[in-house]
Amino acid sequence: MKIAVDVMGGDFAPKAVLEGILLALPSLSNNEIILAVGPRDIIQSILDEHQYVGTQIQIIHADQVIEMGEHPTRALSQKPNSSIGIGFGLLKEGKADVFASAGNTGAMMVGSLFSVKTIEGIQRPAIAGYVPQTNGQYAVMLDIGANADCKPEMLEQFALLGSVYFEATTGIKSPRVGLINIGEEEQKGSILAQATHALLKANNSINFIGNIEGKDFFKGKADVIVTDGFTGNIMLKMGESIYNIMKDQGMTNEFVENTNYEKYGGSPIIGINGNVIIAHGASSPVAIKNMIGLCKSVVESKVCEKIKGIIENK
C-alpha cells in the first residue's frame, strides 16, 4: 500500500504533517509506504532533525504550494507542480492507493473532480464526516460541505453512498439511514426534505428509518445521516465545538473526547474513482497520524470498487 500525503497542507505544515507521519509509522507494516509530497530539501531537513533513517517514507518532490486562501481551480491550473497537484497525479497514475491532505479543501475537491473524476452514474460526490454517538459508536454524515445546494436525487445518492461506505468500513450490514429534518413526520420540513423523504422511502436498497431531528444527532438512532452540505457542515462544526468548550471549562468524559476532530483524522470524498481524504486545516501531529490510519481503512475496505459495482448494477 502506498499512502500519498501532502506535506505542505494545513496550518502547521510541514512540521506537524511530518511529525504525524513519524507517529504513524509503528502502526504500518513494512510494505505500507508513505509518499511524502512536498519540497525535497524541507522534508529531508525535518526528517534529519528527527533522526529518521528508515525507508518507509519516500519523498516525492513538489516545489509549489497551494495556499489555503487561493482559488481552487485557478491554483491547480497555475501550479501544476504543487503538492496537491503532484499528489493527484500519483493517484491518477496508480502510483498511490490513496491521497490525503490537510490543505485547501476546495483544491482537493476540484482535484478529485478533474483528476480521478466522479464514478459514472454519480451526480455529485460527497464529503463524509464522522459523528460520535452516545452508545460509543459513530455515524457517517454526508454531505458535510461539498454540495451546499442539493436536489432530492442527490440526497438519495448520498444515502446509498453512505450506506456502502459504512458497511464496507464497519462490516455492519444494512445500516440505518436517517434524513435530517425539523420533525419526524414525513410531511415536515422544506420542499427538499419532503421530496427526498419520498425517494428514500421508495428505495428498497436503502434501510431508511425516516426523519431524524437535531436532538437525535448524537443518540445512536441512525448509522448514516443524510443532509445537504450547507446543513451538514454547520452541524458537524457545531458538534466539534463541544470538545473545545468542555476542555476550556476543565470537563471531559468519553463522549466529549469523541467529539474531538483529531480522533477521526479526516473525511473521505465518496463517489470518485479513487481514495481521497481531506483532513482538518488545523491538524496536529496526532490528527495526521489518525488521518493515515483512516487512509489505510479506506484502501483496505475497497469501498471505491464496491460503490462502482453497485452503481453499475443499477
Tab-separated table of N, CA, C and O in Angstrom, residues 206-307:
chain	number	residue	atom	x	y	z
A	206	ILE	N	-32.083	0.802	0.343
A	206	ILE	CA	-31.643	1.614	1.480
A	206	ILE	C	-32.505	1.290	2.698
A	206	ILE	O	-33.732	1.188	2.600
A	207	ASN	N	-31.889	1.109	3.836
A	207	ASN	CA	-32.610	0.845	5.087
A	207	ASN	C	-32.991	2.181	5.726
A	207	ASN	O	-32.383	2.630	6.696
A	208	PHE	N	-34.012	2.814	5.146
A	208	PHE	CA	-34.423	4.149	5.568
A	208	PHE	C	-35.327	4.062	6.794
A	208	PHE	O	-36.360	3.403	6.771
A	209	ILE	N	-34.937	4.753	7.871
A	209	ILE	CA	-35.724	4.727	9.108
A	209	ILE	C	-36.558	5.984	9.291
A	209	ILE	O	-37.275	6.123	10.276
A	210	GLY	N	-36.471	6.928	8.330
A	210	GLY	CA	-37.277	8.139	8.407
A	210	GLY	C	-36.455	9.366	8.800
A	210	GLY	O	-35.227	9.353	8.779
A	211	ASN	N	-37.181	10.417	9.165
A	211	ASN	CA	-36.526	11.666	9.560
A	211	ASN	C	-35.903	11.545	10.948
A	211	ASN	O	-36.447	10.853	11.816
A	212	ILE	N	-34.799	12.246	11.140
A	212	ILE	CA	-34.254	12.401	12.485
A	212	ILE	C	-34.048	13.895	12.747
A	212	ILE	O	-33.720	14.653	11.834
A	213	GLU	N	-34.268	14.299	13.976
A	213	GLU	CA	-34.156	15.705	14.351
A	213	GLU	C	-32.792	15.993	14.981
A	213	GLU	O	-32.006	15.075	15.246
A	214	GLY	N	-32.551	17.272	15.243
A	214	GLY	CA	-31.295	17.666	15.865
A	214	GLY	C	-31.055	16.971	17.192
A	214	GLY	O	-29.919	16.639	17.543
A	215	LYS	N	-32.128	16.696	17.931
A	215	LYS	CA	-31.989	16.034	19.236
A	215	LYS	C	-31.532	14.579	19.105
A	215	LYS	O	-31.080	13.976	20.084
A	216	ASP	N	-31.651	14.028	17.904
A	216	ASP	CA	-31.243	12.636	17.663
A	216	ASP	C	-29.811	12.528	17.153
A	216	ASP	O	-29.293	11.417	16.960
A	217	PHE	N	-29.161	13.668	16.924
A	217	PHE	CA	-27.891	13.720	16.206
A	217	PHE	C	-26.822	12.823	16.818
A	217	PHE	O	-26.072	12.147	16.113
A	218	PHE	N	-26.752	12.805	18.144
A	218	PHE	CA	-25.722	12.018	18.840
A	218	PHE	C	-26.285	10.765	19.518
A	218	PHE	O	-25.562	10.096	20.239
A	219	LYS	N	-27.534	10.445	19.297
A	219	LYS	CA	-28.229	9.449	20.120
A	219	LYS	C	-28.199	8.020	19.582
A	219	LYS	O	-28.862	7.133	20.116
A	220	GLY	N	-27.446	7.769	18.527
A	220	GLY	CA	-27.330	6.405	18.011
A	220	GLY	C	-28.551	5.915	17.267
A	220	GLY	O	-28.754	4.713	17.125
A	221	LYS	N	-29.357	6.836	16.775
A	221	LYS	CA	-30.595	6.449	16.087
A	221	LYS	C	-30.344	5.998	14.656
A	221	LYS	O	-31.064	5.158	14.124
A	222	ALA	N	-29.318	6.582	14.018
A	222	ALA	CA	-29.005	6.241	12.622
A	222	ALA	C	-27.513	5.984	12.465
A	222	ALA	O	-26.689	6.520	13.200
A	223	ASP	N	-27.178	5.140	11.481
A	223	ASP	CA	-25.779	4.868	11.152
A	223	ASP	C	-25.284	5.807	10.055
A	223	ASP	O	-24.111	6.144	9.998
A	224	VAL	N	-26.207	6.187	9.178
A	224	VAL	CA	-25.908	7.098	8.072
A	224	VAL	C	-26.872	8.269	8.167
A	224	VAL	O	-28.089	8.079	8.168
A	225	ILE	N	-26.330	9.473	8.272
A	225	ILE	CA	-27.141	10.684	8.389
A	225	ILE	C	-27.034	11.454	7.076
A	225	ILE	O	-25.933	11.769	6.627
A	226	VAL	N	-28.187	11.751	6.467
A	226	VAL	CA	-28.214	12.383	5.148
A	226	VAL	C	-28.717	13.816	5.257
A	226	VAL	O	-29.740	14.084	5.883
A	227	THR	N	-27.979	14.727	4.611
A	227	THR	CA	-28.399	16.121	4.542
A	227	THR	C	-27.597	16.818	3.449
A	227	THR	O	-26.661	16.242	2.889
A	228	ASP	N	-27.966	18.064	3.150
A	228	ASP	CA	-27.195	18.843	2.179
A	228	ASP	C	-25.905	19.339	2.826
A	228	ASP	O	-25.779	19.385	4.058
A	229	GLY	N	-24.953	19.734	1.998
A	229	GLY	CA	-23.648	20.137	2.520
A	229	GLY	C	-23.668	21.387	3.373
A	229	GLY	O	-22.821	21.547	4.263
A	230	PHE	N	-24.621	22.278	3.135
A	230	PHE	CA	-24.736	23.501	3.928
A	230	PHE	C	-25.109	23.157	5.370
A	230	PHE	O	-24.434	23.545	6.326
A	231	THR	N	-26.182	22.379	5.515
A	231	THR	CA	-26.644	21.974	6.844
A	231	THR	C	-25.631	21.065	7.528
A	231	THR	O	-25.331	21.222	8.716
A	232	GLY	N	-25.097	20.109	6.777
A	232	GLY	CA	-24.164	19.146	7.348
A	232	GLY	C	-22.907	19.791	7.882
A	232	GLY	O	-22.404	19.411	8.949
A	233	ASN	N	-22.388	20.781	7.173
A	233	ASN	CA	-21.174	21.458	7.622
A	233	ASN	C	-21.413	22.212	8.917
A	233	ASN	O	-20.598	22.152	9.841
A	234	ILE	N	-22.552	22.895	9.007
A	234	ILE	CA	-22.882	23.641	10.231
A	234	ILE	C	-23.039	22.692	11.415
A	234	ILE	O	-22.509	22.931	12.506
A	235	MET	N	-23.750	21.581	11.204
A	235	MET	CA	-23.994	20.635	12.290
A	235	MET	C	-22.703	19.981	12.760
A	235	MET	O	-22.479	19.817	13.966
A	236	LEU	N	-21.850	19.604	11.818
A	236	LEU	CA	-20.610	18.928	12.195
A	236	LEU	C	-19.700	19.861	12.997
A	236	LEU	O	-19.144	19.470	14.022
A	237	LYS	N	-19.578	21.112	12.534
A	237	LYS	CA	-18.703	22.053	13.228
A	237	LYS	C	-19.278	22.453	14.588
A	237	LYS	O	-18.523	22.694	15.540
A	238	MET	N	-20.594	22.503	14.693
A	238	MET	CA	-21.211	22.753	15.989
A	238	MET	C	-20.888	21.602	16.941
A	238	MET	O	-20.543	21.815	18.110
A	239	GLY	N	-20.968	20.376	16.427
A	239	GLY	CA	-20.632	19.214	17.242
A	239	GLY	C	-19.184	19.216	17.671
A	239	GLY	O	-18.860	18.910	18.823
A	240	GLU	N	-18.282	19.606	16.748
A	240	GLU	CA	-16.858	19.643	17.070
A	240	GLU	C	-16.544	20.682	18.144
A	240	GLU	O	-15.574	20.542	18.892
A	241	SER	N	-17.370	21.729	18.221
A	241	SER	CA	-17.109	22.800	19.189
A	241	SER	C	-17.286	22.323	20.629
A	241	SER	O	-16.750	22.933	21.562
A	242	ILE	N	-18.036	21.231	20.811
A	242	ILE	CA	-18.289	20.726	22.166
A	242	ILE	C	-16.968	20.403	22.875
A	242	ILE	O	-16.786	20.718	24.051
A	243	TYR	N	-16.043	19.789	22.146
A	243	TYR	CA	-14.768	19.392	22.746
A	243	TYR	C	-14.019	20.592	23.302
A	243	TYR	O	-13.567	20.584	24.449
A	244	ASN	N	-13.897	21.635	22.485
A	244	ASN	CA	-13.150	22.816	22.930
A	244	ASN	C	-13.843	23.549	24.074
A	244	ASN	O	-13.184	24.041	24.998
A	245	ILE	N	-15.177	23.604	24.026
A	245	ILE	CA	-15.925	24.261	25.102
A	245	ILE	C	-15.716	23.525	26.428
A	245	ILE	O	-15.422	24.127	27.466
A	246	MET	N	-15.867	22.211	26.395
A	246	MET	CA	-15.708	21.411	27.612
A	246	MET	C	-14.257	21.439	28.113
A	246	MET	O	-14.003	21.493	29.317
A	247	LYS	N	-13.318	21.420	27.156
A	247	LYS	CA	-11.897	21.466	27.534
A	247	LYS	C	-11.568	22.782	28.230
A	247	LYS	O	-10.857	22.808	29.238
A	248	ASP	N	-12.115	23.880	27.697
A	248	ASP	CA	-11.875	25.196	28.304
A	248	ASP	C	-12.447	25.280	29.722
A	248	ASP	O	-11.939	26.023	30.569
A	249	GLN	N	-13.508	24.500	29.969
A	249	GLN	CA	-14.143	24.506	31.283
A	249	GLN	C	-13.599	23.419	32.204
A	249	GLN	O	-14.088	23.228	33.317
A	250	GLY	N	-12.590	22.711	31.716
A	250	GLY	CA	-11.947	21.686	32.537
A	250	GLY	C	-12.748	20.425	32.713
A	250	GLY	O	-12.534	19.673	33.668
A	251	MET	N	-13.692	20.176	31.802
A	251	MET	CA	-14.546	18.983	31.913
A	251	MET	C	-14.277	18.033	30.754
A	251	MET	O	-14.026	18.476	29.631
A	252	THR	N	-14.360	16.747	31.043
A	252	THR	CA	-14.184	15.762	29.982
A	252	THR	C	-14.855	14.448	30.368
A	252	THR	O	-15.046	14.152	31.545
A	253	ASN	N	-15.240	13.710	29.357
A	253	ASN	CA	-15.699	12.325	29.530
A	253	ASN	C	-15.525	11.632	28.182
A	253	ASN	O	-15.049	12.257	27.220
A	254	GLU	N	-15.886	10.377	28.109
A	254	GLU	CA	-15.615	9.605	26.892
A	254	GLU	C	-16.314	10.195	25.676
A	254	GLU	O	-15.718	10.311	24.600
A	255	PHE	N	-17.571	10.602	25.829
A	255	PHE	CA	-18.301	11.149	24.683
A	255	PHE	C	-17.664	12.452	24.211
A	255	PHE	O	-17.479	12.670	23.011
A	256	VAL	N	-17.334	13.324	25.153
A	256	VAL	CA	-16.717	14.602	24.797
A	256	VAL	C	-15.405	14.370	24.054
A	256	VAL	O	-15.104	15.045	23.061
A	257	GLU	N	-14.607	13.401	24.501
A	257	GLU	CA	-13.356	13.082	23.824
A	257	GLU	C	-13.610	12.672	22.373
A	257	GLU	O	-12.809	12.956	21.481
A	258	ASN	N	-14.736	12.000	22.141
A	258	ASN	CA	-15.054	11.526	20.796
A	258	ASN	C	-15.504	12.634	19.854
A	258	ASN	O	-15.618	12.410	18.644
A	259	THR	N	-15.811	13.819	20.396
A	259	THR	CA	-16.161	14.947	19.524
A	259	THR	C	-14.924	15.688	19.023
A	259	THR	O	-15.041	16.613	18.226
A	260	ASN	N	-13.755	15.294	19.478
A	260	ASN	CA	-12.505	15.905	19.043
A	260	ASN	C	-12.185	15.428	17.625
A	260	ASN	O	-12.003	14.225	17.387
A	261	TYR	N	-12.104	16.363	16.674
A	261	TYR	CA	-11.877	16.004	15.268
A	261	TYR	C	-10.577	15.228	15.073
A	261	TYR	O	-10.438	14.453	14.118
A	262	GLU	N	-9.609	15.418	15.982
A	262	GLU	CA	-8.326	14.737	15.829
A	262	GLU	C	-8.484	13.213	15.824
A	262	GLU	O	-7.695	12.508	15.200
A	263	LYS	N	-9.499	12.723	16.506
A	263	LYS	CA	-9.661	11.273	16.652
A	263	LYS	C	-9.937	10.590	15.313
A	263	LYS	O	-9.527	9.448	15.091
A	264	TYR	N	-10.624	11.303	14.404
A	264	TYR	CA	-11.037	10.676	13.147
A	264	TYR	C	-10.045	10.930	12.018
A	264	TYR	O	-10.036	10.203	11.034
A	265	GLY	N	-9.228	11.967	12.156
A	265	GLY	CA	-8.143	12.182	11.213
A	265	GLY	C	-8.529	12.897	9.937
A	265	GLY	O	-7.707	13.586	9.337
A	266	GLY	N	-9.745	12.744	9.480
A	266	GLY	CA	-10.144	13.383	8.235
A	266	GLY	C	-11.475	12.869	7.748
A	266	GLY	O	-12.161	12.113	8.442
A	267	SER	N	-11.821	13.269	6.531
A	267	SER	CA	-13.097	12.896	5.922
A	267	SER	C	-12.861	12.405	4.499
A	267	SER	O	-12.177	13.080	3.721
A	268	PRO	N	-13.422	11.266	4.137
A	268	PRO	CA	-13.248	10.774	2.766
A	268	PRO	C	-14.199	11.464	1.794
A	268	PRO	O	-15.313	11.846	2.153
A	269	ILE	N	-13.729	11.652	0.566
A	269	ILE	CA	-14.614	12.075	-0.518
A	269	ILE	C	-15.166	10.800	-1.139
A	269	ILE	O	-14.404	9.959	-1.617
A	270	ILE	N	-16.477	10.655	-1.128
A	270	ILE	CA	-17.102	9.413	-1.587
A	270	ILE	C	-17.830	9.647	-2.910
A	270	ILE	O	-18.578	10.618	-3.054
A	271	GLY	N	-17.591	8.738	-3.871
A	271	GLY	CA	-18.256	8.834	-5.168
A	271	GLY	C	-17.303	9.169	-6.306
A	271	GLY	O	-17.728	9.440	-7.421
A	272	ILE	N	-15.984	9.118	-6.029
A	272	ILE	CA	-14.984	9.382	-7.065
A	272	ILE	C	-14.190	8.110	-7.361
A	272	ILE	O	-14.238	7.142	-6.597
A	273	ASN	N	-13.450	8.138	-8.470
A	273	ASN	CA	-12.669	6.974	-8.905
A	273	ASN	C	-11.314	6.907	-8.214
A	273	ASN	O	-10.261	6.838	-8.860
A	274	GLY	N	-11.320	6.936	-6.902
A	274	GLY	CA	-10.077	6.889	-6.156
A	274	GLY	C	-10.335	7.197	-4.704
A	274	GLY	O	-11.445	7.579	-4.313
A	275	ASN	N	-9.304	7.017	-3.897
A	275	ASN	CA	-9.418	7.251	-2.453
A	275	ASN	C	-8.759	8.572	-2.091
A	275	ASN	O	-7.543	8.729	-2.246
A	276	VAL	N	-9.575	9.515	-1.617
A	276	VAL	CA	-9.084	10.849	-1.251
A	276	VAL	C	-9.591	11.197	0.137
A	276	VAL	O	-10.789	11.041	0.425
A	277	ILE	N	-8.682	11.668	0.990
A	277	ILE	CA	-9.032	12.057	2.355
A	277	ILE	C	-8.702	13.532	2.559
A	277	ILE	O	-7.597	13.980	2.250
A	278	ILE	N	-9.675	14.280	3.092
A	278	ILE	CA	-9.464	15.681	3.436
A	278	ILE	C	-9.374	15.781	4.956
A	278	ILE	O	-10.294	15.371	5.664
A	279	ALA	N	-8.277	16.333	5.447
A	279	ALA	CA	-8.098	16.484	6.890
A	279	ALA	C	-8.374	17.926	7.308
A	279	ALA	O	-8.411	18.835	6.484
A	280	HIS	N	-8.571	18.120	8.603
A	280	HIS	CA	-8.832	19.443	9.168
A	280	HIS	C	-7.620	20.342	8.957
A	280	HIS	O	-6.478	19.918	9.127
A	281	GLY	N	-7.870	21.605	8.593
A	281	GLY	CA	-6.770	22.537	8.352
A	281	GLY	C	-5.868	22.730	9.557
A	281	GLY	O	-4.668	22.976	9.411
A	282	ALA	N	-6.450	22.611	10.760
A	282	ALA	CA	-5.675	22.811	11.991
A	282	ALA	C	-5.103	21.498	12.533
A	282	ALA	O	-4.839	21.381	13.726
A	283	SER	N	-4.911	20.526	11.658
A	283	SER	CA	-4.461	19.198	12.094
A	283	SER	C	-3.119	19.238	12.826
A	283	SER	O	-2.146	19.811	12.351
A	284	SER	N	-3.106	18.580	13.978
A	284	SER	CA	-1.897	18.388	14.780
A	284	SER	C	-1.211	17.100	14.338
A	284	SER	O	-1.765	16.343	13.526
A	285	PRO	N	-0.028	16.804	14.845
A	285	PRO	CA	0.602	15.520	14.524
A	285	PRO	C	-0.293	14.317	14.849
A	285	PRO	O	-0.332	13.348	14.082
A	286	VAL	N	-1.030	14.381	15.956
A	286	VAL	CA	-1.931	13.277	16.317
A	286	VAL	C	-3.031	13.119	15.266
A	286	VAL	O	-3.385	12.006	14.862
A	287	ALA	N	-3.593	14.243	14.808
A	287	ALA	CA	-4.632	14.191	13.780
A	287	ALA	C	-4.076	13.606	12.481
A	287	ALA	O	-4.760	12.814	11.813
A	288	ILE	N	-2.861	13.972	12.114
A	288	ILE	CA	-2.236	13.436	10.898
A	288	ILE	C	-2.003	11.932	11.046
A	288	ILE	O	-2.227	11.154	10.101
A	289	LYS	N	-1.562	11.511	12.220
A	289	LYS	CA	-1.381	10.079	12.480
A	289	LYS	C	-2.697	9.331	12.260
A	289	LYS	O	-2.731	8.284	11.595
A	290	ASN	N	-3.796	9.876	12.784
A	290	ASN	CA	-5.097	9.236	12.623
A	290	ASN	C	-5.608	9.350	11.193
A	290	ASN	O	-6.349	8.480	10.727
A	291	MET	N	-5.220	10.407	10.489
A	291	MET	CA	-5.562	10.537	9.069
A	291	MET	C	-4.951	9.384	8.275
A	291	MET	O	-5.593	8.807	7.392
A	292	ILE	N	-3.720	9.036	8.601
A	292	ILE	CA	-3.061	7.930	7.899
A	292	ILE	C	-3.747	6.607	8.229
A	292	ILE	O	-3.904	5.740	7.361
A	293	GLY	N	-4.202	6.463	9.481
A	293	GLY	CA	-4.977	5.279	9.838
A	293	GLY	C	-6.266	5.191	9.039
A	293	GLY	O	-6.682	4.103	8.604
A	294	LEU	N	-6.915	6.345	8.819
A	294	LEU	CA	-8.134	6.381	8.011
A	294	LEU	C	-7.823	6.014	6.564
A	294	LEU	O	-8.602	5.291	5.917
A	295	CYS	N	-6.698	6.490	6.057
A	295	CYS	CA	-6.277	6.126	4.698
A	295	CYS	C	-6.181	4.609	4.544
A	295	CYS	O	-6.668	4.031	3.565
A	296	LYS	N	-5.542	3.970	5.516
A	296	LYS	CA	-5.419	2.508	5.487
A	296	LYS	C	-6.786	1.838	5.457
A	296	LYS	O	-7.043	0.923	4.677
A	297	SER	N	-7.688	2.307	6.316
A	297	SER	CA	-9.026	1.722	6.426
A	297	SER	C	-9.786	1.822	5.108
A	297	SER	O	-10.436	0.862	4.677
A	298	VAL	N	-9.698	2.985	4.471
A	298	VAL	CA	-10.426	3.199	3.219
A	298	VAL	C	-9.881	2.306	2.107
A	298	VAL	O	-10.644	1.706	1.348
A	299	VAL	N	-8.566	2.193	2.031
A	299	VAL	CA	-7.971	1.349	0.995
A	299	VAL	C	-8.325	-0.117	1.238
A	299	VAL	O	-8.731	-0.838	0.314
A	300	GLU	N	-8.182	-0.559	2.482
A	300	GLU	CA	-8.444	-1.969	2.809
A	300	GLU	C	-9.910	-2.346	2.625
A	300	GLU	O	-10.229	-3.488	2.293
A	301	SER	N	-10.823	-1.390	2.805
A	301	SER	CA	-12.257	-1.680	2.678
A	301	SER	C	-12.701	-1.847	1.229
A	301	SER	O	-13.782	-2.373	0.962
A	302	LYS	N	-11.866	-1.378	0.282
A	302	LYS	CA	-12.198	-1.423	-1.149
A	302	LYS	C	-13.541	-0.760	-1.442
A	302	LYS	O	-14.304	-1.187	-2.315
A	303	VAL	N	-13.843	0.302	-0.683
A	303	VAL	CA	-15.157	0.945	-0.797
A	303	VAL	C	-15.381	1.535	-2.178
A	303	VAL	O	-16.502	1.496	-2.702
A	304	CYS	N	-14.328	2.060	-2.804
A	304	CYS	CA	-14.480	2.646	-4.137
A	304	CYS	C	-14.951	1.589	-5.143
A	304	CYS	O	-15.880	1.830	-5.918
A	305	GLU	N	-14.328	0.419	-5.111
A	305	GLU	CA	-14.714	-0.665	-6.018
A	305	GLU	C	-16.139	-1.140	-5.728
A	305	GLU	O	-16.894	-1.459	-6.649
A	306	LYS	N	-16.503	-1.176	-4.456
A	306	LYS	CA	-17.852	-1.627	-4.087
A	306	LYS	C	-18.920	-0.651	-4.564
A	306	LYS	O	-19.997	-1.063	-5.006
A	307	ILE	N	-18.640	0.653	-4.468
A	307	ILE	CA	-19.592	1.647	-4.972
A	307	ILE	C	-19.754	1.492	-6.479
A	307	ILE	O	-20.870	1.519	-7.012
